[in-house]
mmCIF file of C-alpha atoms in Angstrom:
data_model
loop_
_atom_site.group_PDB
_atom_site.id
_atom_site.type_symbol
_atom_site.label_atom_id
_atom_site.label_comp_id
_atom_site.label_asym_id
_atom_site.label_seq_id
_atom_site.Cartn_x
_atom_site.Cartn_y
_atom_site.Cartn_z
ATOM 1 C CA MET D 1 -16.746 -33.763 -11.618
ATOM 2 C CA GLN D 2 -15.709 -30.838 -13.759
ATOM 3 C CA HIS D 3 -14.674 -28.844 -10.674
ATOM 4 C CA ALA D 4 -12.571 -31.757 -9.382
ATOM 5 C CA HIS D 5 -10.911 -32.258 -12.778
ATOM 6 C CA THR D 6 -10.022 -28.540 -13.017
ATOM 7 C CA ALA D 7 -8.670 -28.455 -9.449
ATOM 8 C CA ALA D 8 -6.568 -31.577 -10.089
ATOM 9 C CA ALA D 9 -5.108 -30.041 -13.251
ATOM 10 C CA VAL D 10 -4.159 -26.855 -11.417
ATOM 11 C CA LEU D 11 -2.658 -28.869 -8.561
ATOM 12 C CA ALA D 12 -0.518 -30.853 -10.994
ATOM 13 C CA ALA D 13 0.659 -27.648 -12.625
ATOM 14 C CA LEU D 14 1.609 -26.230 -9.211
ATOM 15 C CA SER D 15 3.702 -29.250 -8.287
ATOM 16 C CA GLY D 16 5.576 -29.128 -11.597
ATOM 17 C CA ALA D 17 6.228 -25.349 -11.670
ATOM 18 C CA LYS D 18 9.856 -24.345 -11.104
ATOM 19 C CA SER D 19 9.829 -20.604 -11.813
ATOM 20 C CA LEU D 20 7.961 -17.604 -10.464
ATOM 21 C CA SER D 21 6.746 -16.581 -13.922
ATOM 22 C CA VAL D 22 5.005 -19.948 -14.362
ATOM 23 C CA LEU D 23 3.421 -19.619 -10.928
ATOM 24 C CA ASP D 24 2.121 -16.166 -11.834
ATOM 25 C CA GLY D 25 0.453 -17.666 -14.894
ATOM 26 C CA ILE D 26 -1.098 -20.410 -12.753
ATOM 27 C CA ALA D 27 -2.444 -17.780 -10.368
ATOM 28 C CA ARG D 28 -4.178 -15.997 -13.256
ATOM 29 C CA THR D 29 -5.612 -19.326 -14.373
ATOM 30 C CA ILE D 30 -6.995 -20.064 -10.891
ATOM 31 C CA TRP D 31 -8.885 -16.819 -10.612
ATOM 32 C CA THR D 32 -10.072 -16.957 -14.218
ATOM 33 C CA ASP D 33 -11.528 -20.445 -13.628
ATOM 34 C CA TRP D 34 -13.097 -19.265 -10.372
ATOM 35 C CA ALA D 35 -14.735 -16.295 -12.121
ATOM 36 C CA SER D 36 -16.116 -18.582 -14.857
ATOM 37 C CA GLY D 37 -17.510 -21.052 -12.296
ATOM 38 C CA GLN D 38 -15.111 -23.904 -12.987
ATOM 39 C CA LEU D 39 -13.766 -23.720 -9.414
ATOM 40 C CA THR D 40 -15.699 -23.322 -6.195
ATOM 41 C CA ASP D 41 -14.818 -20.794 -3.505
ATOM 42 C CA ASP D 42 -13.249 -23.436 -1.264
ATOM 43 C CA GLN D 43 -11.198 -24.885 -4.110
ATOM 44 C CA ALA D 44 -9.951 -21.455 -5.212
ATOM 45 C CA GLY D 45 -8.997 -20.539 -1.635
ATOM 46 C CA THR D 46 -7.144 -23.825 -1.090
ATOM 47 C CA LEU D 47 -5.282 -23.521 -4.387
ATOM 48 C CA ALA D 48 -4.315 -19.927 -3.597
ATOM 49 C CA GLU D 49 -2.788 -20.991 -0.266
ATOM 50 C CA MET D 50 -0.858 -23.810 -1.961
ATOM 51 C CA LEU D 51 0.289 -21.338 -4.626
ATOM 52 C CA GLU D 52 1.790 -19.018 -2.001
ATOM 53 C CA ARG D 53 3.615 -21.913 -0.317
ATOM 54 C CA ARG D 54 4.956 -23.054 -3.688
ATOM 55 C CA LYS D 55 6.176 -19.509 -4.432
ATOM 56 C CA ASN D 56 8.180 -19.480 -1.200
ATOM 57 C CA GLU D 57 9.785 -22.784 -2.177
ATOM 58 C CA VAL D 58 10.592 -21.739 -5.740
ATOM 59 C CA ARG D 59 11.786 -18.240 -4.867
ATOM 60 C CA GLY D 60 15.042 -19.548 -3.389
ATOM 61 C CA ALA D 61 15.792 -21.784 -6.389
ATOM 62 C CA ASP D 62 14.607 -19.482 -9.196
ATOM 63 C CA THR D 63 17.882 -17.653 -9.830
ATOM 64 C CA VAL D 64 19.834 -16.558 -12.886
ATOM 65 C CA ALA D 65 22.181 -19.528 -12.468
ATOM 66 C CA ALA D 66 19.236 -21.927 -12.624
ATOM 67 C CA ARG D 67 17.354 -20.226 -15.464
ATOM 68 C CA ALA D 68 20.359 -19.276 -17.604
ATOM 69 C CA PRO D 69 23.387 -21.384 -16.669
ATOM 70 C CA ASN D 70 25.353 -20.237 -19.734
ATOM 71 C CA VAL D 71 25.039 -16.573 -18.718
ATOM 72 C CA SER D 72 26.149 -17.366 -15.181
ATOM 73 C CA ALA D 73 29.138 -19.386 -16.405
ATOM 74 C CA ALA D 74 30.226 -16.593 -18.772
ATOM 75 C CA ALA D 75 30.038 -14.046 -15.955
ATOM 76 C CA LYS D 76 32.161 -16.228 -13.675
ATOM 77 C CA ALA D 77 34.718 -16.745 -16.475
ATOM 78 C CA GLN D 78 35.095 -12.954 -16.745
ATOM 79 C CA GLY D 79 35.575 -12.606 -13.002
ATOM 80 C CA ARG D 80 32.214 -11.007 -12.326
ATOM 81 C CA PRO D 81 29.706 -12.259 -9.774
ATOM 82 C CA SER D 82 26.815 -11.584 -12.150
ATOM 83 C CA HIS D 83 26.186 -10.819 -15.800
ATOM 84 C CA PHE D 84 23.903 -7.959 -14.821
ATOM 85 C CA PRO D 85 25.360 -4.638 -13.579
ATOM 86 C CA PRO D 86 25.133 -4.008 -9.845
ATOM 87 C CA LYS D 87 22.218 -1.942 -8.593
ATOM 88 C CA ARG D 88 22.873 1.628 -7.661
ATOM 89 C CA LYS D 89 22.721 2.406 -3.982
ATOM 90 C CA ALA D 90 19.871 4.602 -2.883
ATOM 91 C CA PRO D 91 21.064 8.146 -2.116
ATOM 92 C CA ALA D 92 21.281 8.936 1.583
ATOM 93 C CA SER D 93 21.574 12.264 3.341
ATOM 94 C CA PRO D 94 25.025 12.884 4.887
ATOM 95 C CA ASN D 95 23.379 14.747 7.767
ATOM 96 C CA ARG D 96 19.908 13.414 8.503
ATOM 97 C CA ARG D 97 19.271 15.868 11.328
ATOM 98 C CA ALA D 98 19.993 18.844 9.083
ATOM 99 C CA SER D 99 17.724 17.397 6.396
ATOM 100 C CA ILE D 100 14.863 17.038 8.870
ATOM 101 C CA GLU D 101 15.290 20.612 10.094
ATOM 102 C CA ARG D 102 15.422 21.945 6.517
ATOM 103 C CA ARG D 103 12.316 19.947 5.625
ATOM 104 C CA ARG D 104 10.352 21.296 8.582
ATOM 105 C CA THR D 105 11.519 24.863 7.990
ATOM 106 C CA LEU D 106 10.409 24.780 4.360
ATOM 107 C CA ALA D 107 7.069 23.200 5.245
ATOM 108 C CA CYS D 108 6.374 25.852 7.906
ATOM 109 C CA SER D 109 7.317 28.770 5.650
ATOM 110 C CA GLY D 110 3.878 28.905 4.034
ATOM 111 C CA PRO D 111 4.485 27.470 0.550
ATOM 112 C CA MET D 112 0.774 27.468 -0.316
ATOM 113 C CA PRO D 113 -2.611 28.523 1.090
ATOM 114 C CA PRO D 114 -3.752 26.687 4.226
ATOM 115 C CA ALA D 115 -6.762 25.198 2.415
ATOM 116 C CA LEU D 116 -4.353 23.454 0.022
ATOM 117 C CA ALA D 117 -1.511 22.828 2.467
ATOM 118 C CA CYS D 118 -3.713 20.604 4.640
ATOM 119 C CA LEU D 119 -3.766 18.041 1.812
ATOM 120 C CA PHE D 120 -0.031 17.317 2.024
ATOM 121 C CA THR D 121 2.439 15.993 4.562
ATOM 122 C CA THR D 122 5.444 17.889 5.931
ATOM 123 C CA GLY D 123 7.862 16.368 3.432
ATOM 124 C CA GLU D 124 5.497 16.998 0.524
ATOM 125 C CA LEU D 125 5.037 20.635 1.561
ATOM 126 C CA ALA D 126 8.816 21.067 1.567
ATOM 127 C CA VAL D 127 8.910 19.707 -2.003
ATOM 128 C CA LEU D 128 6.138 22.052 -3.118
ATOM 129 C CA ARG D 129 8.018 24.957 -1.541
ATOM 130 C CA ILE D 130 10.986 24.267 -3.825
ATOM 131 C CA VAL D 131 8.645 24.045 -6.820
ATOM 132 C CA ALA D 132 6.881 27.291 -5.852
ATOM 133 C CA ASP D 133 10.198 29.143 -5.554
ATOM 134 C CA GLU D 134 11.247 27.956 -9.019
ATOM 135 C CA VAL D 135 7.914 28.977 -10.514
ATOM 136 C CA ARG D 136 8.131 32.378 -8.834
ATOM 137 C CA ASP D 137 11.622 33.024 -10.225
ATOM 138 C CA ARG D 138 11.485 31.226 -13.598
ATOM 139 C CA LYS D 139 7.739 30.754 -14.320
ATOM 140 C CA GLN D 140 8.229 26.961 -14.277
ATOM 141 C CA CYS D 141 10.219 24.264 -12.503
ATOM 142 C CA ARG D 142 12.730 22.290 -14.565
ATOM 143 C CA LEU D 143 14.623 20.699 -11.668
ATOM 144 C CA THR D 144 15.105 16.952 -11.563
ATOM 145 C CA LEU D 145 13.563 14.855 -8.809
ATOM 146 C CA GLY D 146 17.026 14.405 -7.305
ATOM 147 C CA GLU D 147 17.605 18.160 -7.128
ATOM 148 C CA ILE D 148 14.163 18.832 -5.668
ATOM 149 C CA SER D 149 14.483 16.107 -3.036
ATOM 150 C CA ALA D 150 18.000 17.217 -2.059
ATOM 151 C CA ARG D 151 16.913 20.829 -1.575
ATOM 152 C CA ALA D 152 13.774 19.826 0.321
ATOM 153 C CA GLY D 153 15.567 17.329 2.581
ATOM 154 C CA VAL D 154 13.375 14.374 1.568
ATOM 155 C CA GLY D 155 13.718 11.231 -0.510
ATOM 156 C CA VAL D 156 13.097 10.933 -4.232
ATOM 157 C CA THR D 157 9.945 8.874 -3.623
ATOM 158 C CA THR D 158 8.445 11.611 -1.441
ATOM 159 C CA ALA D 159 9.194 14.225 -4.100
ATOM 160 C CA ARG D 160 7.607 12.071 -6.810
ATOM 161 C CA ASN D 161 4.501 11.384 -4.707
ATOM 162 C CA ALA D 162 4.069 15.081 -3.895
ATOM 163 C CA LEU D 163 4.140 16.098 -7.553
ATOM 164 C CA ARG D 164 1.829 13.264 -8.589
ATOM 165 C CA TYR D 165 -0.719 14.106 -5.909
ATOM 166 C CA ALA D 166 -0.562 17.824 -6.750
ATOM 167 C CA ALA D 167 -1.140 16.983 -10.435
ATOM 168 C CA ARG D 168 -4.043 14.682 -9.530
ATOM 169 C CA GLU D 169 -5.631 17.509 -7.512
ATOM 170 C CA GLY D 170 -5.309 19.880 -10.474
ATOM 171 C CA LEU D 171 -2.719 22.154 -8.856
ATOM 172 C CA VAL D 172 0.146 21.568 -11.290
ATOM 173 C CA THR D 173 0.794 20.118 -14.714
ATOM 174 C CA ILE D 174 3.758 17.839 -15.409
ATOM 175 C CA GLU D 175 5.247 17.784 -18.900
ATOM 176 C CA GLU D 176 7.447 14.776 -19.595
ATOM 177 C CA ARG D 177 10.340 15.303 -21.986
ATOM 178 C CA ARG D 178 11.274 11.839 -23.232
ATOM 179 C CA ARG D 179 14.028 11.271 -25.793
ATOM 180 C CA ASP D 180 14.542 8.218 -27.968
ATOM 181 C CA LYS D 181 17.719 6.243 -27.181
ATOM 182 C CA ARG D 182 18.983 9.041 -24.957
ATOM 183 C CA PRO D 183 18.514 9.977 -21.308
ATOM 184 C CA ASN D 184 15.232 11.780 -20.752
ATOM 185 C CA LEU D 185 15.231 15.436 -19.839
ATOM 186 C CA SER D 186 13.791 16.625 -16.557
ATOM 187 C CA ASN D 187 10.043 17.139 -16.368
ATOM 188 C CA VAL D 188 8.590 20.637 -16.584
ATOM 189 C CA VAL D 189 6.246 21.451 -13.689
ATOM 190 C CA ARG D 190 3.861 24.392 -14.027
ATOM 191 C CA ILE D 191 1.459 25.665 -11.380
ATOM 192 C CA VAL D 192 -2.069 26.073 -12.756
ATOM 193 C CA SER D 193 -3.947 26.659 -9.495
ATOM 194 C CA ARG D 194 -5.201 30.256 -9.461
ATOM 195 C CA GLU D 195 -5.374 30.343 -5.662
ATOM 196 C CA TRP D 196 -1.794 29.133 -5.346
ATOM 197 C CA MET D 197 -0.482 31.619 -7.924
ATOM 198 C CA VAL D 198 -2.157 34.499 -6.071
ATOM 199 C CA TRP D 199 -0.516 33.271 -2.868
ATOM 200 C CA ILE D 200 2.916 33.205 -4.535
ATOM 201 C CA ALA D 201 2.443 36.691 -6.023
ATOM 202 C CA ARG D 202 1.405 38.064 -2.634
ATOM 203 C CA GLY D 203 4.534 36.622 -1.034
ATOM 204 C CA ARG D 204 6.674 38.216 -3.747
ATOM 205 C CA LYS D 205 5.129 41.640 -3.107
ATOM 206 C CA GLN D 206 5.733 41.384 0.637
ATOM 207 C CA THR D 207 9.359 40.405 0.043
ATOM 208 C CA ALA D 208 9.889 43.305 -2.361
ATOM 209 C CA ARG D 209 8.295 45.726 0.095
ATOM 210 C CA ALA D 210 10.572 44.541 2.916
ATOM 211 C CA ALA D 211 13.648 44.846 0.681
ATOM 212 C CA SER D 212 12.747 48.379 -0.410
ATOM 213 C CA ALA D 213 12.255 49.434 3.213
ATOM 214 C CA GLY D 214 15.908 48.674 3.889
ATOM 215 C CA GLY D 215 15.352 46.362 6.793
ATOM 216 C CA GLY D 216 13.648 46.915 10.094
ATOM 217 C CA CYS D 217 15.005 49.291 12.726
ATOM 218 C CA LYS D 218 13.702 51.604 15.403
ATOM 219 C CA LYS D 219 13.400 55.285 14.629
ATOM 220 C CA VAL D 220 16.113 57.164 16.493
ATOM 221 C CA GLU D 221 14.898 60.372 18.112
ATOM 222 C CA SER D 222 17.082 63.452 18.423
ATOM 223 C CA THR D 223 19.254 63.609 21.529
ATOM 224 C CA ASP D 224 18.420 66.166 24.216
ATOM 225 C CA ILE D 225 21.786 67.866 24.678
ATOM 226 C CA ALA D 226 20.779 69.690 27.844
ATOM 227 C CA SER D 227 19.527 66.578 29.575
ATOM 228 C CA SER D 228 22.665 64.745 28.414
ATOM 229 C CA ARG D 229 24.910 67.381 29.898
ATOM 230 C CA SER D 230 22.968 67.464 33.177
ATOM 231 C CA SER D 231 23.063 63.680 33.520
ATOM 232 C CA CYS D 232 26.781 63.640 32.782
ATOM 233 C CA GLY D 233 27.339 66.344 35.387
ATOM 234 C CA GLU D 234 25.369 64.469 38.029
ATOM 235 C CA ARG D 235 27.289 61.291 37.227
ATOM 236 C CA ALA D 236 30.614 63.142 37.556
ATOM 237 C CA LYS D 237 29.580 64.549 40.958
ATOM 238 C CA ARG D 238 28.663 61.107 42.266
ATOM 239 C CA VAL D 239 31.988 59.666 41.116
ATOM 240 C CA HIS D 240 33.936 62.519 42.733
ATOM 241 C CA LEU D 241 32.030 62.097 46.018
ATOM 242 C CA SER D 242 32.648 58.340 46.110
ATOM 243 C CA GLU D 243 36.390 58.892 45.534
ATOM 244 C CA LYS D 244 36.473 61.492 48.323
ATOM 245 C CA ILE D 245 34.797 59.102 50.780
ATOM 246 C CA ALA D 246 37.207 56.344 49.836
ATOM 247 C CA ARG D 247 40.224 58.630 50.481
ATOM 248 C CA LYS D 248 38.907 59.885 53.865
ATOM 249 C CA PRO D 249 40.552 57.876 56.715
ATOM 250 C CA SER D 250 38.263 56.116 59.134
ATOM 251 C CA GLU D 251 38.127 56.889 62.891
ATOM 252 C CA GLN D 252 39.670 53.551 63.798
ATOM 253 C CA SER D 253 42.716 54.175 61.635
ATOM 254 C CA LEU D 254 43.166 57.629 63.193
ATOM 255 C CA ARG D 255 43.034 56.132 66.725
ATOM 256 C CA ILE D 256 45.666 53.567 65.841
ATOM 257 C CA GLN D 257 47.950 56.233 64.422
ATOM 258 C CA SER D 258 47.633 58.388 67.578
ATOM 259 C CA GLN D 259 48.643 55.464 69.796
#
């Protein structure tokens, strides 16, 4: 009887709920009663299905105008569709094809050792390439997520996931710089992986060695003047002979002139 009484009370609460927040509280109550043994498995499953159906019904009616009619009326009086500011549009790449090519190029440029690179996707490797370049040049990365994602050709979510996963694997540390009542400063990312730092230092040495070499070119051997003169002479003879043959009249033309 206790199970039936509890199920009936929850069912009555479901039918009278008119907001999503109330339904969330009822959901917590259902699973709490099920864990304590006040509801059976069948009753909990049936109530959960009814809860989802009730959420779909309430979701269309649970709006700001219904919950706070005074706020909605004040917004309409001021000529605004809503009291709350409009949501910012998600940033989009102006040239998606160029972003994809940049992302793949950065990921294939070897930003980290292969044993570590296999843990990340192509977009995440592009993000870590930007971070590695900043650490190589400035010992740490102070770029915002928007700057990192724009340079890597990925979205902000991909950049955030890459840094979080790298921090969880112990490759980097992320220092948050929060400020009270002011916009937060960008996070400071530092690479702490010894293997990765050795990889970055090795790439720096190879780049410096290539720059000091002055670029790649073939070694030019000294010109053999004698062979050059002989080849030029032979070429001149062939040209003179071909001109002489071209100027010599053919037999047919001589026969026509004699007639």
